[in-house]
mmCIF file of C-alpha atoms in Angstrom:
data_model
loop_
_atom_site.group_PDB
_atom_site.id
_atom_site.type_symbol
_atom_site.label_atom_id
_atom_site.label_comp_id
_atom_site.label_asym_id
_atom_site.label_seq_id
_atom_site.Cartn_x
_atom_site.Cartn_y
_atom_site.Cartn_z
ATOM 1 C CA UNK S 1 216.981 32.115 5.012
ATOM 2 C CA UNK S 2 213.644 33.902 5.258
ATOM 3 C CA UNK S 3 210.382 32.720 3.773
ATOM 4 C CA UNK S 4 207.553 35.042 2.782
ATOM 5 C CA UNK S 5 204.408 33.292 1.537
ATOM 6 C CA UNK S 6 206.357 30.546 -0.159
ATOM 7 C CA UNK S 7 209.034 32.886 -1.555
ATOM 8 C CA UNK S 8 212.503 32.247 -0.137
ATOM 9 C CA UNK S 9 215.124 34.990 0.063
ATOM 10 C CA UNK S 10 218.852 34.691 0.388
ATOM 11 C CA UNK S 11 221.070 37.693 0.897
ATOM 12 C CA UNK S 12 224.751 37.866 1.593
ATOM 13 C CA UNK S 13 228.156 37.973 0.012
ATOM 14 C CA UNK S 14 227.419 35.505 -2.784
ATOM 15 C CA UNK S 15 227.937 37.371 -6.043
ATOM 16 C CA UNK S 16 225.036 37.618 -8.433
ATOM 17 C CA UNK S 17 227.299 36.642 -11.310
ATOM 18 C CA UNK S 18 228.119 33.344 -9.640
ATOM 19 C CA UNK S 19 224.472 32.642 -8.948
ATOM 20 C CA UNK S 20 223.540 33.370 -12.549
ATOM 21 C CA UNK S 21 226.337 31.220 -13.925
ATOM 22 C CA UNK S 22 225.150 28.342 -11.778
ATOM 23 C CA UNK S 23 221.619 28.614 -13.138
ATOM 24 C CA UNK S 24 222.789 28.885 -16.735
ATOM 25 C CA UNK S 25 220.914 32.127 -17.414
ATOM 26 C CA UNK S 26 222.279 35.434 -18.641
ATOM 27 C CA UNK S 27 222.067 38.956 -17.340
ATOM 28 C CA UNK S 28 219.324 40.963 -18.985
ATOM 29 C CA UNK S 29 219.934 44.704 -19.025
ATOM 30 C CA UNK S 30 217.205 46.440 -21.011
ATOM 31 C CA UNK S 31 217.319 50.212 -21.321
ATOM 32 C CA UNK S 32 213.681 50.818 -20.566
ATOM 33 C CA UNK S 33 210.435 49.569 -19.087
ATOM 34 C CA UNK S 34 207.509 51.041 -21.023
ATOM 35 C CA UNK S 35 204.064 50.727 -19.417
ATOM 36 C CA UNK S 36 200.999 51.479 -21.520
ATOM 37 C CA UNK S 37 197.718 52.286 -19.799
ATOM 38 C CA UNK S 38 195.071 51.418 -22.366
ATOM 39 C CA UNK S 39 191.427 50.449 -22.722
ATOM 40 C CA UNK S 40 189.334 48.443 -25.161
ATOM 41 C CA UNK S 41 186.719 51.184 -24.865
ATOM 42 C CA UNK S 42 189.065 53.980 -25.977
ATOM 43 C CA UNK S 43 189.015 54.838 -29.684
ATOM 44 C CA UNK S 44 192.401 56.563 -29.415
ATOM 45 C CA UNK S 45 194.135 53.500 -27.990
ATOM 46 C CA UNK S 46 194.569 51.066 -30.931
ATOM 47 C CA UNK S 47 197.535 52.996 -32.438
ATOM 48 C CA UNK S 48 199.228 52.926 -29.015
ATOM 49 C CA UNK S 49 198.538 49.216 -28.661
ATOM 50 C CA UNK S 50 200.281 48.646 -31.995
ATOM 51 C CA UNK S 51 203.298 50.654 -30.838
ATOM 52 C CA UNK S 52 203.591 48.408 -27.789
ATOM 53 C CA UNK S 53 203.509 45.430 -30.126
ATOM 54 C CA UNK S 54 206.393 46.944 -32.099
ATOM 55 C CA UNK S 55 208.372 47.748 -28.930
ATOM 56 C CA UNK S 56 207.834 44.212 -27.681
ATOM 57 C CA UNK S 57 210.026 43.031 -30.558
ATOM 58 C CA UNK S 58 212.949 45.150 -29.310
ATOM 59 C CA UNK S 59 215.053 43.085 -26.846
ATOM 60 C CA UNK S 60 216.361 46.282 -25.239
ATOM 61 C CA UNK S 61 212.855 47.358 -24.197
ATOM 62 C CA UNK S 62 210.360 45.686 -21.883
ATOM 63 C CA UNK S 63 206.951 46.842 -23.093
ATOM 64 C CA UNK S 64 203.875 46.114 -20.975
ATOM 65 C CA UNK S 65 200.150 46.680 -21.490
ATOM 66 C CA UNK S 66 198.117 47.541 -18.402
ATOM 67 C CA UNK S 67 194.411 47.833 -19.321
ATOM 68 C CA UNK S 68 192.480 50.127 -16.987
ATOM 69 C CA UNK S 69 188.847 49.815 -15.913
ATOM 70 C CA UNK S 70 187.610 53.410 -15.472
ATOM 71 C CA UNK S 71 186.114 53.601 -18.978
ATOM 72 C CA UNK S 72 183.998 50.466 -18.498
ATOM 73 C CA UNK S 73 180.891 52.567 -17.855
ATOM 74 C CA UNK S 74 180.943 53.904 -21.429
ATOM 75 C CA UNK S 75 179.318 50.795 -22.858
ATOM 76 C CA UNK S 76 181.991 48.107 -23.037
ATOM 77 C CA UNK S 77 183.609 46.324 -20.107
ATOM 78 C CA UNK S 78 187.283 45.801 -20.884
ATOM 79 C CA UNK S 79 187.895 42.056 -20.715
ATOM 80 C CA UNK S 80 191.534 42.472 -19.654
ATOM 81 C CA UNK S 81 191.164 45.423 -17.274
ATOM 82 C CA UNK S 82 192.363 45.315 -13.684
ATOM 83 C CA UNK S 83 191.579 47.937 -11.054
ATOM 84 C CA UNK S 84 195.180 47.609 -9.848
ATOM 85 C CA UNK S 85 196.363 49.067 -13.155
ATOM 86 C CA UNK S 86 194.067 52.057 -12.703
ATOM 87 C CA UNK S 87 195.448 52.515 -9.190
ATOM 88 C CA UNK S 88 199.030 52.275 -10.461
ATOM 89 C CA UNK S 89 198.398 54.932 -13.089
ATOM 90 C CA UNK S 90 196.941 57.277 -10.475
ATOM 91 C CA UNK S 91 199.844 56.556 -8.112
ATOM 92 C CA UNK S 92 202.297 57.601 -10.826
ATOM 93 C CA UNK S 93 200.327 60.820 -11.311
ATOM 94 C CA UNK S 94 200.440 61.582 -7.602
ATOM 95 C CA UNK S 95 204.181 60.965 -7.459
ATOM 96 C CA UNK S 96 204.741 63.306 -10.442
ATOM 97 C CA UNK S 97 202.511 65.899 -8.822
ATOM 98 C CA UNK S 98 200.161 66.283 -11.779
ATOM 99 C CA UNK S 99 196.654 65.129 -12.700
ATOM 100 C CA UNK S 100 197.588 63.506 -15.982
ATOM 101 C CA UNK S 101 195.578 60.281 -15.981
ATOM 102 C CA UNK S 102 194.264 59.349 -19.422
ATOM 103 C CA UNK S 103 194.391 56.752 -22.165
ATOM 104 C CA UNK S 104 196.484 55.961 -24.037
ATOM 105 C CA UNK S 105 199.226 56.966 -21.623
ATOM 106 C CA UNK S 106 202.751 55.574 -21.469
ATOM 107 C CA UNK S 107 205.011 55.771 -18.427
ATOM 108 C CA UNK S 108 208.683 55.257 -19.256
ATOM 109 C CA UNK S 109 211.045 53.888 -16.607
ATOM 110 C CA UNK S 110 208.633 54.936 -13.880
ATOM 111 C CA UNK S 111 209.660 58.544 -14.432
ATOM 112 C CA UNK S 112 208.085 60.258 -17.455
ATOM 113 C CA UNK S 113 204.633 60.116 -19.015
ATOM 114 C CA UNK S 114 203.861 60.683 -22.697
ATOM 115 C CA UNK S 115 200.949 60.091 -25.072
ATOM 116 C CA UNK S 116 200.970 56.395 -25.855
ATOM 117 C CA UNK S 117 200.289 56.857 -29.564
ATOM 118 C CA UNK S 118 203.363 59.068 -30.122
ATOM 119 C CA UNK S 119 206.237 56.704 -30.970
ATOM 120 C CA UNK S 120 208.776 59.536 -31.302
ATOM 121 C CA UNK S 121 207.988 60.917 -27.857
ATOM 122 C CA UNK S 122 208.237 57.444 -26.360
ATOM 123 C CA UNK S 123 211.710 57.017 -27.837
ATOM 124 C CA UNK S 124 212.618 60.478 -26.604
ATOM 125 C CA UNK S 125 211.435 59.618 -23.104
ATOM 126 C CA UNK S 126 213.505 56.436 -23.146
ATOM 127 C CA UNK S 127 216.632 58.472 -23.913
ATOM 128 C CA UNK S 128 215.711 61.211 -21.444
ATOM 129 C CA UNK S 129 215.085 58.892 -18.501
ATOM 130 C CA UNK S 130 218.171 56.712 -19.026
ATOM 131 C CA UNK S 131 220.184 58.791 -16.592
ATOM 132 C CA UNK S 132 221.579 58.412 -13.097
ATOM 133 C CA UNK S 133 220.576 55.158 -11.460
ATOM 134 C CA UNK S 134 217.660 54.372 -13.815
ATOM 135 C CA UNK S 135 217.938 50.856 -15.300
ATOM 136 C CA UNK S 136 221.499 50.384 -14.045
ATOM 137 C CA UNK S 137 220.949 47.358 -11.791
ATOM 138 C CA UNK S 138 221.425 43.992 -13.545
ATOM 139 C CA UNK S 139 218.452 41.677 -13.052
ATOM 140 C CA UNK S 140 218.073 38.084 -14.213
ATOM 141 C CA UNK S 141 215.292 35.534 -14.174
ATOM 142 C CA UNK S 142 215.340 31.852 -15.095
ATOM 143 C CA UNK S 143 212.990 28.894 -14.899
ATOM 144 C CA UNK S 144 214.287 25.686 -13.366
ATOM 145 C CA UNK S 145 211.803 22.828 -13.172
ATOM 146 C CA UNK S 146 208.789 24.094 -11.277
ATOM 147 C CA UNK S 147 210.488 27.186 -9.899
ATOM 148 C CA UNK S 148 211.402 30.681 -11.035
ATOM 149 C CA UNK S 149 214.737 32.094 -9.907
ATOM 150 C CA UNK S 150 215.288 35.848 -9.638
ATOM 151 C CA UNK S 151 218.639 37.561 -9.062
ATOM 152 C CA UNK S 152 219.203 41.266 -8.478
ATOM 153 C CA UNK S 153 222.684 42.765 -8.338
ATOM 154 C CA UNK S 154 223.916 45.275 -5.812
ATOM 155 C CA UNK S 155 223.440 48.987 -6.400
ATOM 156 C CA UNK S 156 226.470 51.090 -7.256
ATOM 157 C CA UNK S 157 225.192 53.601 -4.710
ATOM 158 C CA UNK S 158 225.447 53.211 -0.971
ATOM 159 C CA UNK S 159 222.910 50.574 0.152
ATOM 160 C CA UNK S 160 221.215 53.009 2.538
ATOM 161 C CA UNK S 161 220.168 55.161 -0.433
ATOM 162 C CA UNK S 162 218.369 52.300 -2.200
ATOM 163 C CA UNK S 163 214.861 51.441 -1.058
ATOM 164 C CA UNK S 164 212.686 49.611 -3.517
ATOM 165 C CA UNK S 165 210.581 46.586 -4.269
ATOM 166 C CA UNK S 166 210.928 43.599 -6.569
ATOM 167 C CA UNK S 167 207.804 42.500 -8.463
ATOM 168 C CA UNK S 168 207.103 39.732 -10.943
ATOM 169 C CA UNK S 169 204.386 39.991 -13.580
ATOM 170 C CA UNK S 170 202.572 37.206 -15.376
ATOM 171 C CA UNK S 171 202.353 38.223 -19.043
ATOM 172 C CA UNK S 172 200.359 37.168 -22.095
ATOM 173 C CA UNK S 173 202.432 37.983 -25.187
ATOM 174 C CA UNK S 174 199.473 38.555 -27.521
ATOM 175 C CA UNK S 175 195.740 38.613 -26.781
ATOM 176 C CA UNK S 176 193.275 39.075 -29.672
ATOM 177 C CA UNK S 177 189.979 40.724 -28.702
ATOM 178 C CA UNK S 178 186.801 41.456 -30.648
ATOM 179 C CA UNK S 179 185.125 44.497 -29.114
ATOM 180 C CA UNK S 180 181.346 44.154 -29.004
ATOM 181 C CA UNK S 181 180.246 47.650 -27.969
ATOM 182 C CA UNK S 182 181.514 51.140 -27.269
ATOM 183 C CA UNK S 183 183.869 53.340 -29.276
ATOM 184 C CA UNK S 184 185.718 50.369 -30.810
ATOM 185 C CA UNK S 185 182.614 48.340 -31.579
ATOM 186 C CA UNK S 186 183.208 45.617 -34.152
ATOM 187 C CA UNK S 187 186.991 46.043 -34.181
ATOM 188 C CA UNK S 188 189.374 43.132 -33.806
ATOM 189 C CA UNK S 189 192.288 44.313 -31.679
ATOM 190 C CA UNK S 190 195.434 42.641 -30.378
ATOM 191 C CA UNK S 191 197.009 43.548 -27.048
ATOM 192 C CA UNK S 192 200.686 42.791 -26.483
ATOM 193 C CA UNK S 193 202.552 41.791 -23.321
ATOM 194 C CA UNK S 194 199.408 42.132 -21.239
ATOM 195 C CA UNK S 195 200.037 41.927 -17.507
ATOM 196 C CA UNK S 196 197.674 39.308 -16.087
ATOM 197 C CA UNK S 197 198.863 39.163 -12.483
ATOM 198 C CA UNK S 198 201.352 40.748 -10.084
ATOM 199 C CA UNK S 199 203.277 39.225 -7.224
ATOM 200 C CA UNK S 200 205.638 41.036 -4.905
ATOM 201 C CA UNK S 201 208.865 39.071 -4.673
ATOM 202 C CA UNK S 202 210.452 41.092 -1.884
ATOM 203 C CA UNK S 203 212.045 44.330 -0.744
ATOM 204 C CA UNK S 204 215.369 45.535 -2.137
ATOM 205 C CA UNK S 205 217.778 47.679 -0.145
ATOM 206 C CA UNK S 206 220.653 47.955 -2.574
ATOM 207 C CA UNK S 207 222.376 44.674 -1.741
ATOM 208 C CA UNK S 208 222.662 41.696 -4.058
ATOM 209 C CA UNK S 209 219.785 39.292 -3.496
ATOM 210 C CA UNK S 210 218.285 36.091 -4.892
ATOM 211 C CA UNK S 211 214.763 34.746 -4.649
ATOM 212 C CA UNK S 212 212.992 31.606 -5.775
ATOM 213 C CA UNK S 213 209.259 31.052 -6.069
ATOM 214 C CA UNK S 214 206.978 28.305 -7.355
ATOM 215 C CA UNK S 215 206.205 28.593 -11.048
ATOM 216 C CA UNK S 216 202.554 27.892 -10.237
ATOM 217 C CA UNK S 217 202.394 31.244 -8.446
ATOM 218 C CA UNK S 218 202.621 33.092 -11.753
ATOM 219 C CA UNK S 219 201.151 30.535 -14.159
ATOM 220 C CA UNK S 220 197.579 30.727 -15.415
ATOM 221 C CA UNK S 221 195.717 30.137 -18.652
ATOM 222 C CA UNK S 222 197.139 32.247 -21.450
ATOM 223 C CA UNK S 223 200.290 33.295 -19.588
ATOM 224 C CA UNK S 224 203.406 32.594 -21.646
ATOM 225 C CA UNK S 225 205.986 35.062 -20.314
ATOM 226 C CA UNK S 226 207.082 36.795 -17.147
ATOM 227 C CA UNK S 227 208.714 40.105 -16.265
ATOM 228 C CA UNK S 228 210.535 40.940 -13.067
ATOM 229 C CA UNK S 229 211.426 44.525 -12.191
ATOM 230 C CA UNK S 230 213.110 46.469 -9.400
ATOM 231 C CA UNK S 231 211.523 49.831 -8.708
ATOM 232 C CA UNK S 232 212.250 52.572 -6.211
ATOM 233 C CA UNK S 233 209.557 53.333 -3.655
ATOM 234 C CA UNK S 234 206.522 51.139 -3.102
ATOM 235 C CA UNK S 235 203.488 49.944 -5.031
ATOM 236 C CA UNK S 236 201.498 52.932 -3.741
ATOM 237 C CA UNK S 237 204.372 55.388 -4.276
ATOM 238 C CA UNK S 238 206.246 54.097 -7.336
ATOM 239 C CA UNK S 239 209.534 55.678 -8.345
ATOM 240 C CA UNK S 240 212.175 55.107 -10.984
ATOM 241 C CA UNK S 241 212.872 51.690 -12.449
ATOM 242 C CA UNK S 242 216.253 50.319 -11.370
ATOM 243 C CA UNK S 243 216.314 47.206 -13.538
ATOM 244 C CA UNK S 244 214.191 44.514 -15.135
ATOM 245 C CA UNK S 245 214.252 41.203 -17.002
ATOM 246 C CA UNK S 246 211.915 39.323 -19.321
ATOM 247 C CA UNK S 247 211.652 35.602 -20.013
ATOM 248 C CA UNK S 248 209.384 33.367 -22.054
ATOM 249 C CA UNK S 249 207.634 30.580 -20.166
ATOM 250 C CA UNK S 250 206.720 28.592 -23.266
#
């Protein structure tokens, strides 16, 4: 057993199915992780924010809002923005080899970017990216007492071809905001599945693995859900999504 900052990791021959059965949770196998990079100061973003709210109702999709901070200078400081989201958006651009960093922008399964206000293109990207090893690894998450349990199945590929990271996100399902200045001045907007914090759970090398971490590590005011995902590459060089799971905390 190895411990990393209070997160314990067990790896070995124990099957993920057995571990999940013991915890009483079920495998969650969504077809897509949809990340929206948005801003309260962007007049083009509200339609995209609504689309994320609609996608959040679809159990086969994990939709996340990641408010960026690079438009704050335009007259309104986004109250939900995080510089880490801006960095993630730029990292995706660098991995794709383009300079497409804008709002509203959606990244589907870590692989394809589309305009966040175009629902048809988002659905098209979901179908297009659901190929190969994308979203094929079963992931589960359950809450037991004061702990969160995460299980990731083994890859169907050879373990030496799988190199990724497992991250857990603290999520607020719905956050109403009244914008005081800027392009959306006076508007009352709602942001859905807003990521409020990130925590790296561990590295994933293609083998089945289980982790447990204190619930307090992801809890904070307004957080009522959590998402765990397995993604190729690293935080600075993100690749395709391998699998993900969503759970309510309240």
